[in-house]
Amino acid sequence: MSAPTFRFDNTYARDLQGFYAPWKPAAVPSPSLLFFNQELALELGLDSKVLDGPEGAAIFAGNLVPEGAEPLAQAYAGHQFGAFSPQLGDGRALLLGEVIDQRGCRRDIMLKGSGRTPFSRGGDGKAAIGPMLREVLISEAMHALGIPTTRALAVAGTGEPVYRQQPLPGAVLTRVAASHLRVGTFEFFSARGETQRVRQLADYTIARHDPDLLGTGDQYLALLQRVAQRQAALIAQWMNVGFIHGVMNTDNVTISGETIDYGPCAFMEAYEPDAVFSSIDHGGRYAYSNQPLIARWSLARLAETLLPLIAEEDSKSAVSKAVGQATEVIDAFPKWHAAALLKGQREKLGLQGGDDGLDGALVADWLTLLHEHKVDFTLGWRRLADAAGGNETPLRSLFPHPQAADAWLTRWRSRGESEGGQAPEWSERAERMRRVNPAVIPRNHRVEEALSAASEKEDLAPFHRLLTALQHPYDESQDRAEYTEPASAEATACYRTFCGT
Ligand code: AMP
Ligand code: MG
């Protein structure tokens, strides 16, 4: 008998019975492998020779359940645009199982688009090729930018249409995550008053993500703090690359601190704090600049589910003490987020530690300049690195008047000079800045171009070319120039994204 393709060790299936529905993927007529992530397969210790072929196509399309997999649909709830939905769950996804990667970390392997489940409600459980390839492009870009994210291991075509506004080619994505535990997983059991299950879930979570907290007296409060700190750092990283998630419902907020669910997300072009791309986000709840506030709001929902665990006993005074402790954590979120944001911004400016107030003002004034003159966010920062290296022309050409940023540039330079003898030379600063200010991001028009070629013409070449560029975001070679250029302002003004349903 051949060796198993995955060495599964399925703690979720084993330890959390009652938290999911065991289920099987739907069979599809004609599996084909459209994308396979060699690098990630290696990281996961998988046998690429087997998976990057017909057997892989069958597995990743859902036709062949690999040995050791125990497919299941996870239960979760969630606040969607602020309104509570007590039952969401994996309506078109199945956790196949968990593997231990080469670094010893446990990773979930999940199919998305693998057919209906007991949580599907009115949905068909399927996915179209466009949104699944979109998730590959954006999640791989995020990974290359050093931002915690779920990853894409494979996309398989199914050979059957899925019916949206029009029939589209169907596909299944294989997603890899540190776990699929969400704020919404806790809300599901909390809303049903199942405190024992919330405790079981929290214990499982701590063992999986924060094992150093095991047995410390206040582990549930500490868990809340860890999740809040991970989210504070994550959202800071989003903000510093101009990423707009688009649908930060509590079912899309992970406990691990990874970005998840690439539905209507987009990167902004010209700096605009109010930027919203999602077609259903009418009120701008998930606008770019609202993301830290919304993350904090979501963490308050998590805190509510943990209160009975944080309280030492079921008495009024113990519960009100727990509320006070949890509130302190939620109230500390803006401070943690601001610190992570400024740390990243200082690196982007090529500066070392200094006075927070002065550096905060320096960044704020830089962003005001970008906003006022509608400068491309990504290129603004990138060309600032060139300016550090002595070439200010490309930066100046981003502004309507070449002198628009002069006063600010003088301030920035003297702030750099004030670091004294220990500070790096400007040429060295420029190099460092080029390692944190990307040249290539998934620009909306390039993503759409790649997806329509794949979906409408079965041409995957633009997808693969763009993917390669996104995997090297700091590399600004001539043959990638097309991917650094912004879309026209008109194209961006009309750009709308949709949930991947
Ligand atoms: P999302 O907007 O992708 O975060 O999904 C929200 C909820 O809708 C989750 O419970 C999904 O499983 C479910 N869902 C999304 N698309 C489909 C679909 N095509 N069929 C069934 N359920 C779906
Ligand atoms: Mg979701």
Tab-separated table of N, CA, C and O and ligand atoms in Angstrom, residues 76 80 88-92 120-121 123-126 164 251-252 261 501, ligand 1:
chain	number	residue	atom	x	y	z
A	76	TYR	N	-20.662	27.479	13.488
A	76	TYR	CA	-20.347	28.792	14.042
A	76	TYR	C	-21.505	29.744	13.792
A	76	TYR	O	-22.378	29.488	12.957
A	80	GLN	N	-23.196	39.668	11.510
A	80	GLN	CA	-22.980	40.105	10.131
A	80	GLN	C	-23.496	41.529	10.009
A	80	GLN	O	-24.684	41.776	10.215
A	88	LEU	N	-24.548	30.079	11.371
A	88	LEU	CA	-23.947	30.164	10.031
A	88	LEU	C	-23.303	28.802	9.763
A	88	LEU	O	-23.949	27.894	9.281
A	89	GLY	N	-22.057	28.639	10.138
A	89	GLY	CA	-21.387	27.350	9.957
A	89	GLY	C	-20.857	27.181	8.546
A	89	GLY	O	-21.103	27.994	7.661
A	90	ASP	N	-20.094	26.098	8.353
A	90	ASP	CA	-19.505	25.816	7.041
A	90	ASP	C	-20.592	25.380	6.069
A	90	ASP	O	-20.945	24.212	5.996
A	91	GLY	N	-21.096	26.343	5.313
A	91	GLY	CA	-22.161	26.038	4.362
A	91	GLY	C	-21.640	25.552	3.024
A	91	GLY	O	-22.384	25.033	2.199
A	92	ARG	N	-20.354	25.784	2.785
A	92	ARG	CA	-19.777	25.275	1.534
A	92	ARG	C	-18.315	24.884	1.717
A	92	ARG	O	-17.525	24.912	0.776
A	120	SER	N	-25.878	24.747	4.990
A	120	SER	CA	-25.924	25.507	3.724
A	120	SER	C	-27.097	26.478	3.620
A	120	SER	O	-27.083	27.361	2.757
A	121	ARG	N	-28.123	26.291	4.427
A	121	ARG	CA	-29.349	27.099	4.260
A	121	ARG	C	-29.735	27.107	2.777
A	121	ARG	O	-29.772	26.073	2.156
A	123	GLY	N	-28.020	28.105	0.190
A	123	GLY	CA	-26.898	28.136	-0.762
A	123	GLY	C	-26.650	26.794	-1.433
A	123	GLY	O	-27.108	25.752	-0.964
A	124	ASP	N	-25.894	26.835	-2.537
A	124	ASP	CA	-25.624	25.596	-3.282
A	124	ASP	C	-24.353	24.888	-2.827
A	124	ASP	O	-24.011	23.820	-3.320
A	125	GLY	N	-23.626	25.513	-1.891
A	125	GLY	CA	-22.415	24.875	-1.374
A	125	GLY	C	-21.227	24.927	-2.329
A	125	GLY	O	-20.182	24.351	-2.055
A	126	LYS	N	-21.405	25.610	-3.439
A	126	LYS	CA	-20.374	25.576	-4.493
A	126	LYS	C	-19.643	26.912	-4.599
A	126	LYS	O	-20.044	27.913	-4.003
A	164	ARG	N	-24.681	31.636	-10.910
A	164	ARG	CA	-24.749	32.912	-10.201
A	164	ARG	C	-25.638	33.821	-11.053
A	164	ARG	O	-26.697	33.363	-11.470
A	251	ASP	N	-17.752	36.172	12.227
A	251	ASP	CA	-17.413	34.825	11.741
A	251	ASP	C	-16.173	34.866	10.851
A	251	ASP	O	-15.627	33.826	10.499
A	252	ASN	N	-15.739	36.067	10.493
A	252	ASN	CA	-14.522	36.193	9.681
A	252	ASN	C	-13.368	36.776	10.489
A	252	ASN	O	-12.413	37.293	9.924
A	261	ASP	N	-10.979	34.697	4.854
A	261	ASP	CA	-12.160	34.959	4.052
A	261	ASP	C	-11.982	36.144	3.106
A	261	ASP	O	-12.372	37.272	3.397
A	501	THR	N	-20.030	34.383	-2.914
A	501	THR	CA	-21.048	33.336	-2.865
A	501	THR	C	-21.558	32.979	-4.249
A	501	THR	O	-22.234	33.698	-4.874
B	1	AMP	P1	-18.984	34.324	3.933
B	1	AMP	O1	-19.730	35.499	3.403
B	1	AMP	O2	-18.178	33.615	2.869
B	1	AMP	O3	-18.185	34.632	5.153
B	1	AMP	O4	-20.083	33.266	4.349
B	1	AMP	C1	-21.098	33.509	5.290
B	1	AMP	C2	-21.919	32.255	5.479
B	1	AMP	O5	-22.579	31.899	4.272
B	1	AMP	C3	-21.128	31.028	5.888
B	1	AMP	O6	-21.927	30.288	6.760
B	1	AMP	C4	-20.921	30.313	4.592
B	1	AMP	O7	-20.692	28.924	4.759
B	1	AMP	C5	-22.250	30.567	3.896
B	1	AMP	N1	-22.144	30.480	2.430
B	1	AMP	C6	-21.506	31.332	1.615
B	1	AMP	N2	-21.617	30.936	0.337
B	1	AMP	C7	-22.367	29.813	0.326
B	1	AMP	C8	-22.851	28.927	-0.696
B	1	AMP	N3	-22.583	29.130	-1.988
B	1	AMP	N4	-23.583	27.869	-0.305
B	1	AMP	C9	-23.846	27.650	0.984
B	1	AMP	N5	-23.442	28.433	1.989
B	1	AMP	C10	-22.704	29.513	1.672
